[in-house]
């Protein structure tokens, strides 16, 4: 039971998020959800590091390629290729340039359903279709099509882990064990206590 409350997820504020001066707004959005910030740092990643980050999930190439193809078709457009692996080869090349372009802010958020809650607050991958109210939906504009025409990655401000297993691997890549802190946050007693004892004097 306890470890459900210790689910962790990795968030990266990508170089465009840093350049748009959105670090504070982004942290605020996750922080006010009730999740606990347990690790935080600024890094300039190199391209090899970015590649190892995306390839921690062996399914990433297929899933991301297919998501792109499906999105093109849903809009009645022709995808750059019908083969997800071919689509992802181009995406990865562009992603490496994008993430290595400047400082990024990496953070680890912890709490119940951390991965799902962070994905919801982050919003869908393509800003054109990300829901209003999400960070990607509210603070930026881009589309797969525009990115493909310009030969670059979709600029969507953030990375967030896709599953708890992926999160554990990504956190191990970005943070040393001693850089992720275990500590008690007073808010947690209100989020998690069964009886809310101790409010009234
Ligand atoms: P998410 O970041 O939402 O988990 P993915 O893991 O599928 O999305 O893709 C990783 C990143 O690659 C995206 O955040 C985006 O910056 C970029 N990207 C994904 N698909 C495309 C595409 N079709 N064209 C350009 N860039 C893409
Ligand atoms: Mg992803």
Coordinates of N, CA and C and ligand atoms in Angstrom, one line a residue:
X1 N 0.8 -1.2 0.0 CA 0.0 0.0 0.0 C 0.9 1.2 0.0
X2 N 1.9 1.2 0.9 CA 2.7 2.4 1.0 C 3.4 2.7 -0.3
X3 N 3.9 1.7 -1.0 CA 4.7 2.1 -2.2 C 3.8 2.7 -3.3
X4 N 2.5 2.5 -3.2 CA 1.6 3.3 -4.2 C 1.8 4.8 -4.0
X5 N 2.0 5.2 -2.8 CA 2.2 6.6 -2.5 C 3.7 7.1 -2.9
X6 N 4.5 6.1 -3.2 CA 5.9 6.4 -3.5 C 6.2 6.3 -5.0
X7 N 5.1 6.2 -5.8 CA 5.3 6.2 -7.3 C 6.0 7.4 -7.7
X8 N 7.0 7.2 -8.6 CA 7.8 8.4 -9.0 C 7.8 8.5 -10.5
X9 N 7.9 9.8 -11.0 CA 8.0 10.0 -12.4 C 9.0 11.1 -12.7
X10 N 9.6 11.0 -13.9 CA 10.5 12.0 -14.4 C 9.9 13.1 -15.3
X11 N 10.2 14.3 -15.0 CA 9.7 15.4 -15.9 C 11.0 16.2 -16.3
X12 N 11.0 16.5 -17.6 CA 12.1 17.3 -18.1 C 11.4 18.6 -18.7
X13 N 11.9 19.8 -18.3 CA 11.5 21.0 -19.0 C 12.5 21.1 -20.1
X14 N 12.0 21.0 -21.3 CA 12.9 21.0 -22.5 C 13.4 22.4 -22.7
X15 N 14.4 22.5 -23.6 CA 15.1 23.8 -23.8 C 14.1 24.9 -24.2
X16 N 13.0 24.6 -24.9 CA 12.0 25.7 -25.2 C 11.3 26.1 -24.0
X17 N 11.0 25.2 -23.0 CA 10.3 25.6 -21.8 C 11.2 26.5 -21.0
X18 N 12.5 26.2 -20.9 CA 13.4 27.1 -20.2 C 13.5 28.5 -20.9
X19 N 13.6 28.5 -22.2 CA 13.7 29.7 -23.0 C 12.5 30.6 -22.9
X20 N 11.3 29.9 -22.8 CA 10.0 30.6 -22.7 C 9.8 31.2 -21.3
X21 N 10.7 30.9 -20.3 CA 10.6 31.4 -18.9 C 9.4 30.7 -18.3
X22 N 9.2 29.4 -18.5 CA 8.0 28.7 -18.0 C 8.4 27.8 -16.8
X23 N 9.7 27.8 -16.4 CA 10.1 26.8 -15.4 C 9.2 27.0 -14.1
X24 N 9.0 28.2 -13.7 CA 8.2 28.4 -12.4 C 6.7 28.0 -12.6
X25 N 6.1 28.4 -13.7 CA 4.7 28.0 -14.0 C 4.6 26.5 -14.1
X26 N 5.5 25.8 -14.7 CA 5.5 24.4 -14.8 C 5.6 23.7 -13.5
X27 N 6.6 24.1 -12.7 CA 6.7 23.5 -11.4 C 5.4 23.8 -10.6
X28 N 4.9 25.0 -10.7 CA 3.6 25.3 -9.9 C 2.5 24.3 -10.3
X29 N 2.4 24.1 -11.5 CA 1.2 23.2 -12.0 C 1.3 21.8 -11.4
X30 N 2.6 21.2 -11.4 CA 2.7 19.9 -10.8 C 2.6 20.0 -9.2
X31 N 3.2 21.0 -8.7 CA 3.3 21.1 -7.2 C 1.9 21.3 -6.6
X32 N 1.1 22.1 -7.3 CA -0.2 22.3 -6.7 C -1.2 21.1 -6.8
X33 N -0.8 20.1 -7.6 CA -1.6 18.9 -7.6 C -1.5 18.1 -6.3
X34 N -0.5 18.3 -5.6 CA -0.3 17.6 -4.3 C 0.9 16.6 -4.4
X35 N 1.4 16.4 -5.6 CA 2.6 15.6 -5.8 C 3.8 16.3 -5.1
X36 N 4.8 15.5 -4.7 CA 6.0 16.0 -3.9 C 7.2 16.0 -4.8
X37 N 7.9 17.1 -4.9 CA 9.1 17.2 -5.6 C 10.3 16.6 -4.8
X38 N 10.9 15.6 -5.4 CA 11.9 14.8 -4.6 C 13.3 14.9 -5.3
X39 N 13.4 15.5 -6.5 CA 14.7 15.7 -7.1 C 14.6 16.8 -8.1
X40 N 15.6 17.6 -8.3 CA 15.6 18.8 -9.2 C 17.0 19.2 -9.6
X41 N 17.2 19.4 -10.9 CA 18.5 19.9 -11.3 C 18.5 20.4 -12.8
X42 N 19.4 21.3 -13.1 CA 19.5 21.8 -14.5 C 20.7 21.1 -15.1
X43 N 20.5 20.7 -16.4 CA 21.6 20.0 -17.1 C 21.6 20.4 -18.6
X44 N 22.7 20.4 -19.2 CA 22.7 20.5 -20.7 C 23.1 19.1 -21.2
X45 N 22.1 18.3 -21.7 CA 22.4 16.9 -22.1 C 23.1 16.9 -23.4
X46 N 23.9 15.9 -23.6 CA 24.5 15.7 -25.0 C 23.6 14.8 -25.8
X47 N 23.9 14.7 -27.1 CA 23.0 13.9 -28.0 C 22.9 12.4 -27.7
X48 N 24.1 11.9 -27.3 CA 24.1 10.5 -26.9 C 23.2 10.2 -25.7
X49 N 23.3 11.1 -24.7 CA 22.5 11.0 -23.5 C 21.0 11.0 -23.9
X50 N 20.6 11.9 -24.8 CA 19.2 12.1 -25.2 C 18.8 10.8 -25.8
X51 N 19.6 10.2 -26.7 CA 19.3 8.9 -27.3 C 19.0 7.8 -26.3
X52 N 20.0 7.7 -25.3 CA 19.8 6.7 -24.3 C 18.5 6.9 -23.5
X53 N 18.2 8.2 -23.3 CA 17.0 8.5 -22.5 C 15.7 7.9 -23.3
X54 N 15.6 8.2 -24.6 CA 14.4 7.8 -25.3 C 14.4 6.3 -25.5
X55 N 15.6 5.7 -25.6 CA 15.6 4.2 -25.9 C 15.5 3.4 -24.6
X56 N 15.3 4.0 -23.4 CA 15.1 3.1 -22.3 C 13.9 2.2 -22.4
X57 N 12.9 2.7 -23.2 CA 11.7 1.9 -23.5 C 11.9 1.2 -24.8
X58 N 12.1 -0.1 -24.8 CA 12.3 -0.8 -26.1 C 11.2 -0.6 -27.1
X59 N 10.0 -0.3 -26.6 CA 8.8 -0.1 -27.5 C 8.7 1.3 -28.0
X60 N 9.6 2.2 -27.6 CA 9.3 3.6 -27.9 C 9.3 3.9 -29.4
X61 N 10.2 3.3 -30.1 CA 10.2 3.5 -31.6 C 8.9 3.2 -32.2
X62 N 8.4 2.0 -31.9 CA 7.1 1.6 -32.5 C 5.9 2.5 -32.1
X63 N 5.9 2.7 -30.7 CA 4.7 3.5 -30.2 C 4.7 4.9 -30.7
X64 N 5.8 5.6 -30.7 CA 5.9 7.0 -31.2 C 5.6 7.1 -32.7
X65 N 6.2 6.2 -33.4 CA 6.0 6.2 -34.9 C 4.5 5.9 -35.2
X66 N 3.9 5.0 -34.5 CA 2.5 4.7 -34.8 C 1.6 5.8 -34.4
X67 N 1.9 6.4 -33.2 CA 1.1 7.6 -32.7 C 1.1 8.7 -33.8
X68 N 2.3 8.9 -34.4 CA 2.4 10.0 -35.4 C 1.6 9.6 -36.7
X69 N 1.7 8.4 -37.1 CA 1.0 7.9 -38.3 C -0.5 8.0 -38.1
X70 N -1.0 7.6 -36.9 CA -2.4 7.6 -36.6 C -2.9 9.1 -36.6
X71 N -2.1 10.0 -36.0 CA -2.5 11.4 -36.0 C -2.7 12.0 -37.3
X72 N -1.7 11.7 -38.2 CA -1.8 12.2 -39.6 C -3.1 11.7 -40.2
X73 N -3.4 10.4 -40.1 CA -4.6 9.8 -40.7 C -5.9 10.3 -40.2
X74 N -5.9 10.6 -38.9 CA -7.1 11.1 -38.2 C -7.4 12.5 -38.8
X75 N -6.4 13.2 -39.2 CA -6.6 14.5 -39.8 C -6.8 14.4 -41.3
X76 N -6.9 13.2 -41.9 CA -7.0 13.0 -43.3 C -5.8 13.3 -44.1
X77 N -4.6 13.3 -43.5 CA -3.3 13.6 -44.1 C -2.5 12.3 -44.3
X78 N -1.5 12.4 -45.2 CA -0.7 11.3 -45.5 C 0.6 11.3 -44.6
X79 N 0.8 10.3 -43.8 CA 2.0 10.3 -42.9 C 3.3 10.3 -43.7
X80 N 4.5 10.7 -43.2 CA 5.7 10.7 -43.9 C 6.1 9.3 -44.4
X81 N 5.7 8.3 -43.6 CA 5.9 6.9 -44.0 C 4.9 6.0 -43.3
X82 N 4.6 4.8 -43.9 CA 3.7 3.9 -43.2 C 4.4 3.0 -42.2
X83 N 5.7 3.1 -42.2 CA 6.5 2.3 -41.3 C 6.9 3.0 -40.0
X84 N 6.4 2.6 -38.8 CA 6.6 3.4 -37.6 C 8.1 3.6 -37.3
X85 N 8.9 2.5 -37.6 CA 10.3 2.6 -37.3 C 11.0 3.7 -38.2
X86 N 10.6 3.8 -39.4 CA 11.1 4.8 -40.3 C 10.8 6.2 -39.8
X87 N 9.5 6.3 -39.4 CA 9.0 7.6 -38.8 C 9.9 8.0 -37.6
X88 N 10.1 7.0 -36.7 CA 10.8 7.4 -35.5 C 12.3 7.7 -35.7
X89 N 12.9 7.1 -36.8 CA 14.3 7.4 -37.1 C 14.5 8.9 -37.3
X90 N 13.6 9.5 -38.0 CA 13.7 10.9 -38.3 C 13.4 11.7 -36.9
X91 N 12.4 11.2 -36.2 CA 12.0 11.9 -35.0 C 13.2 11.9 -34.0
X92 N 13.9 10.8 -33.9 CA 15.0 10.7 -32.9 C 16.1 11.6 -33.3
X93 N 16.4 11.6 -34.5 CA 17.5 12.5 -35.0 C 17.2 14.0 -34.6
X94 N 16.0 14.4 -34.9 CA 15.6 15.7 -34.5 C 15.5 16.0 -33.0
X95 N 15.0 15.0 -32.3 CA 14.9 15.1 -30.9 C 16.2 15.3 -30.2
X96 N 17.3 14.6 -30.7 CA 18.6 14.7 -30.1 C 19.1 16.2 -30.2
X97 N 18.8 16.8 -31.4 CA 19.2 18.2 -31.6 C 18.4 19.1 -30.6
X98 N 17.1 18.8 -30.5 CA 16.2 19.7 -29.7 C 16.6 19.6 -28.3
X99 N 16.8 18.5 -27.7 CA 17.0 18.4 -26.2 C 18.4 18.8 -25.9
X100 N 19.4 18.7 -26.8 CA 20.8 19.1 -26.5 C 21.0 20.5 -26.9
X101 N 20.0 21.3 -27.2 CA 20.2 22.7 -27.7 C 20.5 23.7 -26.5
X102 N 20.3 23.3 -25.3 CA 20.5 24.2 -24.2 C 20.1 23.6 -22.9
X103 N 20.2 24.4 -21.8 CA 19.9 23.8 -20.5 C 18.4 23.3 -20.4
X104 N 18.2 22.2 -19.7 CA 16.9 21.6 -19.4 C 16.8 21.5 -17.9
X105 N 15.6 21.4 -17.4 CA 15.4 21.2 -16.0 C 14.8 19.8 -15.8
X106 N 15.5 19.0 -15.0 CA 15.0 17.6 -14.7 C 14.4 17.6 -13.3
X107 N 13.3 16.9 -13.2 CA 12.7 16.8 -11.8 C 12.1 15.5 -11.6
X108 N 12.0 15.1 -10.4 CA 11.3 13.8 -10.0 C 10.2 14.2 -9.1
X109 N 9.0 13.7 -9.5 CA 7.8 14.0 -8.7 C 7.3 12.7 -8.1
X110 N 6.8 12.7 -6.9 CA 6.4 11.5 -6.2 C 5.0 11.6 -5.6
X111 N 4.3 10.5 -5.6 CA 3.0 10.5 -5.0 C 2.1 9.4 -5.7
X112 N 0.9 9.3 -5.1 CA 0.0 8.3 -5.7 C -0.3 8.6 -7.2
X113 N -0.2 7.6 -8.0 CA -0.4 7.8 -9.5 C 0.4 8.9 -10.1
X114 N 1.6 9.1 -9.6 CA 2.5 10.2 -10.1 C 2.6 10.2 -11.6
X115 N 2.8 9.0 -12.2 CA 3.0 9.0 -13.7 C 1.7 9.5 -14.4
X116 N 0.6 8.9 -14.0 CA -0.7 9.3 -14.7 C -1.1 10.7 -14.4
X117 N -0.9 11.2 -13.2 CA -1.3 12.6 -12.9 C -0.4 13.5 -13.6
X118 N 0.9 13.3 -13.7 CA 1.8 14.2 -14.4 C 1.5 14.2 -15.9
X119 N 1.2 13.0 -16.5 CA 0.8 12.9 -17.9 C -0.4 13.8 -18.2
X120 N -1.4 13.7 -17.3 CA -2.6 14.5 -17.4 C -2.4 16.0 -17.4
X121 N -1.6 16.4 -16.4 CA -1.3 17.8 -16.3 C -0.4 18.3 -17.5
X122 N 0.5 17.4 -18.0 CA 1.3 17.8 -19.1 C 0.5 17.9 -20.4
X123 N -0.4 17.0 -20.7 CA -1.2 17.1 -21.9 C -0.6 16.2 -23.0
X124 N -1.3 16.0 -24.0 CA -0.9 15.1 -25.2 C 0.3 15.7 -25.9
X125 N 1.0 14.8 -26.6 CA 2.3 15.1 -27.2 C 2.2 16.3 -28.2
X126 N 1.1 16.4 -29.0 CA 1.1 17.4 -30.1 C 0.3 18.6 -29.6
X127 N 0.9 19.8 -29.4 CA 0.2 20.9 -28.8 C -1.1 21.3 -29.6
X128 N -1.1 21.0 -30.9 CA -2.4 21.3 -31.6 C -3.6 20.6 -31.1
X129 N -3.4 19.4 -30.5 CA -4.5 18.6 -30.0 C -4.4 18.4 -28.5
X130 N -3.4 19.0 -27.8 CA -3.3 18.8 -26.3 C -4.5 19.6 -25.7
X131 N -5.1 19.0 -24.7 CA -6.3 19.6 -24.1 C -6.0 21.0 -23.5
X132 N -6.9 21.9 -23.6 CA -6.9 23.2 -22.9 C -6.8 22.9 -21.4
X133 N -6.0 23.6 -20.7 CA -5.9 23.3 -19.2 C -4.7 22.5 -18.9
X134 N -4.1 21.9 -19.9 CA -2.8 21.2 -19.7 C -1.7 22.2 -20.0
X135 N -0.5 21.8 -19.6 CA 0.6 22.8 -19.8 C 0.9 22.9 -21.3
X136 N 0.9 21.8 -22.0 CA 1.2 21.9 -23.5 C 0.0 22.6 -24.2
X137 N -1.2 22.3 -23.7 CA -2.3 23.0 -24.4 C -2.4 24.5 -24.1
X138 N -1.9 24.9 -23.0 CA -2.1 26.3 -22.6 C -0.9 27.2 -23.0
X139 N 0.3 26.6 -23.1 CA 1.5 27.5 -23.2 C 2.3 27.3 -24.5
X140 N 1.8 26.5 -25.4 CA 2.6 26.5 -26.7 C 1.7 26.1 -27.9
X141 N 2.3 26.2 -29.1 CA 1.6 25.9 -30.3 C 2.6 25.2 -31.2
X142 N 2.1 24.0 -31.7 CA 3.0 23.3 -32.7 C 2.2 22.1 -33.2
X143 N 2.6 21.5 -34.2 CA 2.0 20.3 -34.7 C 3.0 19.3 -35.4
X144 N 2.6 18.1 -35.5 CA 3.5 17.1 -36.2 C 3.8 17.6 -37.6
X145 N 2.8 18.1 -38.2 CA 2.9 18.6 -39.6 C 3.9 19.7 -39.8
X146 N 3.8 20.7 -38.9 CA 4.7 21.9 -39.0 C 6.1 21.4 -38.7
X147 N 6.3 20.5 -37.6 CA 7.6 20.0 -37.3 C 8.2 19.2 -38.4
X148 N 7.4 18.4 -39.1 CA 7.9 17.6 -40.2 C 8.3 18.5 -41.4
X149 N 7.5 19.5 -41.7 CA 7.8 20.4 -42.8 C 9.2 21.1 -42.5
X150 N 9.4 21.5 -41.3 CA 10.6 22.2 -41.0 C 11.8 21.3 -40.6
X151 N 11.5 20.0 -40.6 CA 12.6 19.0 -40.2 C 13.1 19.2 -38.8
X152 N 12.2 19.3 -37.9 CA 12.6 19.4 -36.4 C 11.6 18.6 -35.6
X153 N 12.0 18.5 -34.3 CA 11.1 17.9 -33.3 C 9.9 18.8 -33.0
X154 N 8.8 18.2 -32.5 CA 7.7 18.9 -32.0 C 8.1 19.6 -30.8
X155 N 7.9 21.0 -30.7 CA 8.3 21.7 -29.5 C 7.1 21.8 -28.5
X156 N 7.2 20.9 -27.5 CA 6.1 20.8 -26.6 C 6.5 20.9 -25.2
X157 N 7.5 21.6 -24.9 CA 8.0 22.1 -23.6 C 8.5 21.1 -22.6
X158 N 7.9 19.9 -22.7 CA 8.1 18.9 -21.6 C 8.3 17.5 -22.1
X159 N 9.1 16.7 -21.2 CA 9.0 15.3 -21.3 C 8.4 14.8 -20.0
X160 N 7.6 13.8 -20.0 CA 7.2 13.1 -18.8 C 7.1 11.6 -19.0
X161 N 7.5 10.8 -18.0 CA 7.6 9.3 -18.2 C 6.2 8.7 -18.6
X162 N 6.3 7.7 -19.4 CA 5.0 7.0 -19.9 C 4.5 5.9 -19.0
X163 N 5.3 5.4 -18.1 CA 4.8 4.3 -17.2 C 5.8 4.3 -16.0
X164 N 5.3 3.6 -14.9 CA 6.2 3.6 -13.7 C 7.5 2.9 -14.0
X165 N 7.5 1.8 -14.8 CA 8.7 1.1 -15.1 C 9.7 2.0 -15.9
X166 N 9.1 2.7 -16.9 CA 9.9 3.6 -17.7 C 10.5 4.7 -16.8
X167 N 9.7 5.2 -15.9 CA 10.1 6.3 -14.9 C 11.3 5.8 -14.1
X168 N 11.2 4.6 -13.6 CA 12.4 4.1 -12.8 C 13.7 4.1 -13.6
X169 N 13.6 3.6 -14.8 CA 14.8 3.6 -15.6 C 15.3 5.0 -16.0
X170 N 14.3 5.9 -16.3 CA 14.7 7.2 -16.7 C 15.3 8.0 -15.5
X171 N 14.7 7.8 -14.3 CA 15.2 8.5 -13.1 C 16.7 8.0 -12.8
X172 N 16.9 6.7 -13.0 CA 18.3 6.2 -12.7 C 19.3 6.8 -13.7
X173 N 18.8 7.1 -14.9 CA 19.7 7.7 -15.9 C 20.0 9.2 -15.6
X174 N 19.0 9.9 -15.1 CA 19.2 11.4 -14.9 C 19.7 11.7 -13.5
X175 N 19.4 10.9 -12.5 CA 19.8 11.3 -11.1 C 20.6 10.2 -10.5
X176 N 21.6 10.6 -9.7 CA 22.2 9.6 -8.8 C 21.2 9.3 -7.6
X177 N 21.4 8.1 -7.0 CA 20.5 7.8 -6.0 C 20.4 8.8 -4.9
X178 N 21.5 9.4 -4.5 CA 21.6 10.4 -3.4 C 21.0 11.7 -3.8
X179 N 20.7 11.9 -5.1 CA 20.1 13.2 -5.5 C 18.6 13.2 -5.5
X180 N 18.0 12.0 -5.2 CA 16.5 11.9 -5.0 C 16.3 11.7 -3.5
X181 N 15.5 12.7 -3.0 CA 15.3 12.7 -1.5 C 14.1 12.0 -1.0
X182 N 14.2 11.3 0.1 CA 13.0 10.8 0.8 C 12.8 11.8 2.0
X183 N 11.6 12.4 2.0 CA 11.3 13.3 3.2 C 9.8 13.4 3.3
X184 N 9.4 13.8 4.5 CA 8.0 13.9 4.8 C 7.5 15.4 4.4
X185 N 6.4 15.4 3.7 CA 5.8 16.7 3.4 C 4.5 16.8 4.1
X186 N 4.3 17.9 4.9 CA 3.1 18.0 5.7 C 1.8 17.8 4.9
X187 N 1.7 18.3 3.7 CA 0.6 18.2 2.8 C 0.1 16.7 2.7
X188 N 1.1 15.8 2.8 CA 0.7 14.4 2.5 C -0.3 13.8 3.6
X189 N -0.2 14.4 4.8 CA -1.2 13.9 5.8 C -2.6 14.2 5.4
X190 N -2.8 15.4 4.7 CA -4.2 15.7 4.3 C -4.6 14.9 3.0
X191 N -3.6 14.6 2.2 CA -3.9 13.9 1.0 C -4.2 12.4 1.3
X192 N -3.5 11.9 2.3 CA -3.5 10.4 2.4 C -4.1 9.9 3.7
X193 N -4.2 10.8 4.8 CA -4.7 10.2 6.1 C -6.1 9.7 6.0
X194 N -6.4 8.6 6.6 CA -7.7 8.0 6.5 C -8.8 8.8 7.2
X195 N -8.5 9.3 8.4 CA -9.6 10.0 9.2 C -9.4 11.5 9.3
X196 N -8.4 12.1 8.7 CA -8.1 13.5 8.9 C -8.1 13.9 10.4
X197 N -7.6 13.1 11.2 CA -7.5 13.4 12.7 C -6.5 14.5 12.8
X198 N -6.7 15.3 13.8 CA -5.7 16.3 14.1 C -5.9 17.7 13.5
X199 N -7.0 17.9 12.8 CA -7.2 19.2 12.2 C -7.8 20.1 13.3
X200 N -8.9 19.5 14.0 CA -9.6 20.3 15.1 C -8.8 20.2 16.3
X201 N -8.7 21.3 17.1 CA -8.0 21.3 18.3 C -8.9 20.9 19.5
Ligands
LIG1 P1 5.7 12.3 -25.2 O1 6.8 13.3 -25.0 O2 4.3 12.9 -25.2 O3 5.8 11.0 -24.3 P2 6.7 10.6 -27.4 O4 7.5 9.8 -26.4 O5 5.9 9.9 -28.4 O6 5.9 11.8 -26.8 O7 7.8 11.4 -28.3 C1 8.9 12.1 -27.7 C2 9.0 13.5 -28.2 O8 9.4 13.4 -29.6 C3 7.8 14.3 -28.2 O9 7.6 15.0 -26.9 C4 8.1 15.4 -29.3 O10 8.9 16.4 -28.8 C5 8.8 14.5 -30.3 N1 8.0 14.0 -31.4 C6 7.1 12.9 -31.2 N2 6.5 12.6 -32.4 C7 7.0 13.5 -33.3 C8 6.8 13.8 -34.7 N3 5.9 13.1 -35.4 N4 7.4 14.8 -35.3 C9 8.3 15.6 -34.6 N5 8.6 15.4 -33.3 C10 7.9 14.4 -32.6
LIG2 MG1 7.3 9.5 -24.3

